[in-house]
Steps between C-alpha positions, in 0.01 A plus 500: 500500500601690789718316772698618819808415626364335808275300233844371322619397800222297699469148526209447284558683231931482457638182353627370870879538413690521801724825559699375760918485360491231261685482144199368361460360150392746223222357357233194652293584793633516855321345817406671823334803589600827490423766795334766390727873540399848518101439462451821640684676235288582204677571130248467241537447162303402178526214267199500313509247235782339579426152489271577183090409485319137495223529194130420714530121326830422639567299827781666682758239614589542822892585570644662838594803333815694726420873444836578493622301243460781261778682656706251669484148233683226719413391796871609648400856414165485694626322831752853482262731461271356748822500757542880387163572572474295845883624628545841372328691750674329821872569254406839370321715761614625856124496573349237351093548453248369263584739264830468327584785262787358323276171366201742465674743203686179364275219387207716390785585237546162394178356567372813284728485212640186459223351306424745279840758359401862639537771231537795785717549807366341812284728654644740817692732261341853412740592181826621764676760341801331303845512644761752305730207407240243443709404205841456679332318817307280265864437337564388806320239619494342137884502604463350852281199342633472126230594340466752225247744428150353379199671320260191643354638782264256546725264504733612785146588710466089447867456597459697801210315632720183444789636687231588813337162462851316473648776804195341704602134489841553595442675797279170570791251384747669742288503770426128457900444398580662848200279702662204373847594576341552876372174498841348496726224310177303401424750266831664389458351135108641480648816644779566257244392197305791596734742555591461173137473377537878680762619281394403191220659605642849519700450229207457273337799690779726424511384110117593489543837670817564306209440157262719678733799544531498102248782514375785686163335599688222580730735778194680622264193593459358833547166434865594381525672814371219725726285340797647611364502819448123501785455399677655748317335783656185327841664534425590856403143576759317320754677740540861391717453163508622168198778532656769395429506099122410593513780767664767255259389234221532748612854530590596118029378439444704816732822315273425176157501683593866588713420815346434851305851512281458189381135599387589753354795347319301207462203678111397571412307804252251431342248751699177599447214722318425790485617882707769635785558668638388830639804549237769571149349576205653556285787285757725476748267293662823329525820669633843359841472487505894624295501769458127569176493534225299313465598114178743361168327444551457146870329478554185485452287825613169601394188258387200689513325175861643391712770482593778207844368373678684227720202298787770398535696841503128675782365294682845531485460883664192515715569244688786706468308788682214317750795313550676868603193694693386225752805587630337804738254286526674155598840680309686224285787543108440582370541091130533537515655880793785468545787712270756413325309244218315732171723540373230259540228777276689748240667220181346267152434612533421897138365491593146380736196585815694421457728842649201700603277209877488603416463865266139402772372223780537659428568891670841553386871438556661156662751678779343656545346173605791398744614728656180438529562167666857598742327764618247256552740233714759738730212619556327136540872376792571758619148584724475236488884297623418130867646454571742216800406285785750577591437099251476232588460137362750263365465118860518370616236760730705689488457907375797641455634869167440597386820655173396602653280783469639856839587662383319780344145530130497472361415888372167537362351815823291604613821648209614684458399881235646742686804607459770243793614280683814534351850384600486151556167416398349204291226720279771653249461231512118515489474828230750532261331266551131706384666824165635312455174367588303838239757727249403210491173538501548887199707478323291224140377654221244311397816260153560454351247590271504822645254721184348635447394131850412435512063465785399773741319215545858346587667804737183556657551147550867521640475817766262367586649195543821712739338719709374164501833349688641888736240492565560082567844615719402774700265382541652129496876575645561840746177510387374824574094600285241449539490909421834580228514705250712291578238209422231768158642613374527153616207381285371793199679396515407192486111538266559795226617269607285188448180767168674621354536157608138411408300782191696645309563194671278232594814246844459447431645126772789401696487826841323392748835490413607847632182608807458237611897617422402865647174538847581333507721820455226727688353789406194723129496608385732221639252216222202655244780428644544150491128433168457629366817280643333179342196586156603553507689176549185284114409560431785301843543323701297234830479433597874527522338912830322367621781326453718823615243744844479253534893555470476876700221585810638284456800689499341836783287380755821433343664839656196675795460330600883538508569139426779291170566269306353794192684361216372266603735224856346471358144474278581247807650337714287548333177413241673188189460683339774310151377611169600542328408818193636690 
């Protein structure tokens, strides 16, 4: 029997459970209707003989069968699934459409798998070429999760699909844990039960993807990856905390795949959901990303009924998106987007969803994702430059000179200003590569794009993640005040557009560290704009809003006060808010 997602979900045919935030009981029926979510998204999948056969002499009994009971068995489960379904576009896209990638790739995998145990990879894969230290990676994430090296491939494939399914209804349980919170005292003791219905759910996730990355076909399927990713969207709800294991093990399956070039390589593109994009309308969905104008005859056009997603390249995107950002607060290195390791970001086959993938999920261009990733990494890199012992101890353990230690302090950006350094000084170099950077970002336009095609909330997010990225510089690499004027105007510009793409077109998606690096600038007038950005990003936000207002008022409280480490970095520092937030 062949069924749809829009089937599981319609009144008629699901069991009338109602997904509105509700503990729920986890077995017995539920009253009430639900509404029915995504029905223009197609995902397809097979369960022939499932409910086994009636002989021709038998008289079926009649029972309201739930189709989903298969894969989710108590009614608590279903009513979070159906919230996942019915919420996750409006909480996981800048530009929200009929067709939602993310729940396209993800419950074909469950819906496809869960009844009966697969004995291959999910498909998407094309046989990458194996990483050099598969073993030693592999080592790895058996460490991160506890887990020790299985032959039972099959197994961890099942395990995987678990974590996923598991990963799914805790995004669901934190978004409903955070709509009750909203809703005030009435529902503080529903509210906390579900947040903690949340946790256990990730915990359980992480125990089944720990199981799954017992083997090498465990690592390389997409369900493991998709898990992580799920997973951290529940960390990035929950307020930001303890992602970075998930994150690093994210990382270590994306390193055993082949690393970010070979997915996308040997990753097929198959079609997903329904409609298109709001982004680009009309005939000429894709265009040559050379010339920019409309594909040959023969390649691939726009789908009215979907789009070509490839599962691996989708969860790699967000994945460095999730890894990049996360460099504001752990002051590491970009891992998946370093300097002079991204072709892979702007190659594969342009004739599919992937051309403006980045610009739909997460409302800015792929390119200026990239110089972000390039800015963040120069100013972690020279920040703080690590300082070589002057003594190290040899084999013997005798104290020895260490000769490998500059004469001179390494430069670091605390000493450079705007005004270049002496001929011959050892910040020449430094202060050099800041100014390339700075007139980069100053000169940085949409990309390729054709601006008559380009959807408004894009423009609005690259504009205000430009702005961020001139103050970063500003206020990191050249040491100017928070007051300065330049700081001022961009600070201005960036809430500007962060308020325009909230309250004008309701796609406040992805926009939350324009406004945390742009409101720890802020003086007077400009912090009402601040507060009134945060606020209009909890309709589409969770509690990641708390964690950002925290950073920002802390800030603003040391700005008044005249004390020092009035900057976002020093907060986060100071009070270990390592977090992840988009």
């Amino acid at each position: 029997m062949d069924l749809t997602m829009s089937q599981l979900l319609e009144d008629g045919y699901a069991s009338g459970v109602d997904s509105s935030p509700s503990m729920g009981s986890s077995d017995g029926d539920s009253s009430g209707k639900s509404a029915a979510g995504e029905n223009d998204m197609v995902v397809s999948y097979r369960r022939s003989g499932q409910w086994g056969s009636l002989s021709p002499t038998t008289r079926p009994i009649v029972v309201d069968l739930d189709p989903l009971e298969p894969f989710f068995k108590t009614v608590q489960e279903r009513n979070l699934i159906r919230h996942y379904v019915q919420t996750s576009t409006k909480l996981m896209m800048a530009l929200p459409s009929s067709l939602n990638p993310i729940l396209s790739v993800h419950l074909p995998i469950i819906l496809s798998n869960m009844a009966t145990a697969p004995t291959t990879p999910p498909q998407g894969l094309v046989s990458p070429p194996t990483s050099p230290d598969v073993n030693g990676q592999l080592a790895l994430a058996q460490q991160q999760n506890g887990f020790t090296l299985s032959s039972e491939g099959n197994q961890s494939l099942n395990a995987s699909i678990e974590a996923l399914r598991l990963s799914l209804l805790g995004v669901a349980a934190i978004h409903q844990a955070y709509l009750l919170a909203k809703s005030g005292d009435v529902n503080r003791e529903a509210a906390s039960n579900m947040w903690k219905l949340a946790a256990n759910l990730r915990v359980m996730a992480s125990r089944s993807l720990g199981l799954a990355v017992s083997t090498i076909e465990g690592c390389r399927s997409d369900a493991a990856l998709g898990a992580c990713v799920s997973i951290a969207l529940i960390d990035i709800f929950a307020g930001g905390y303890n992602y970075a294991s998930n994150l690093d093990l994210g990382k270590t399956l994306i390193t055993l795949r082949g690393g970010p070039a070979a997915i996308v390589r040997y990753s097929i593109a198959s079609v997903q959901g329904e409609g298109d994009s709001p982004t680009f309308k009309g005939p000429n969905h894709f265009v040559d990303s050379g010339s920019g104008s409309p594909p040959k005859e023969n390649a691939p056009k726009a789908l009215v009924k979907g789009a070509l997603i490839s599962t691996g390249r989708l969860l790699l995107e967000i994945l460095t998106v999730y890894d990049t950002f996360s460099t504001l607060t752990s002051g590491q290195q970009p891992a998946l987007l370093r300097p002079g390791e991204t072709a892979w970001w702007f190659e594969g086959d342009q004739n599919n969803y992937h051309l403006y993938s980045v610009e739909n999920k997460f409302g800015m261009s792929r390119s200026i994702v990239e110089l972000f990733a390039r800015v963040s990494s120069f100013l972690n890199r020279h920040r703080h430059p690590p300082e070589r012992p002057s003594v190290i101890v040899t084999a013997g353990g005798n104290p020895t000179p260490n000769s490998s230690r500059p004469s001179t302090p390494t430069p670091s950006l605390s000493s450079l200003t705007e005004l270049p350094p002496p001929a011959g000084s050892p910040l020449s170099t430094l202060h050099a590569e800041a100014c390339a950077l700075l007139r980069e970002i100053e000169a940085w336009n949409d990309g390729p794009i054709p601006v008559d095609q380009m959807h408004p909330r894009v423009k609005f997010g690259n504009y205000a993640l430009k702005s961020a990225l001139l103050i970063l510089m500003l206020r990191e690499a050249f040491n100017l005040s928070p007051s300065d004027p330049r700081v001022q105007k961009c600070a201005e510009m960036t809430l500007l557009a962060a308020l325009k793409a909230s309250a004008d077109f309701a796609m406040s998606v992805d926009l939350t560290w324009p406004v945390i690096i742009a409101g720890c600038q802020c003086f007077g007038p400009l912090r009402a704009y601040t507060i009134r950005a945060l606020e209009g990003f909890r309709k589409q936000c969770c509690f990641e809003i708390d964690t950002s207002e925290a950073i920002v008022s802390e800030v603003w409280r040391r700005l008044d006060a005249g004390l020092p480490r009035a900057d976002f970095r020093s907060v986060v520092e100071d009070n270990n808010l390592r977090v992840l937030i988009l």
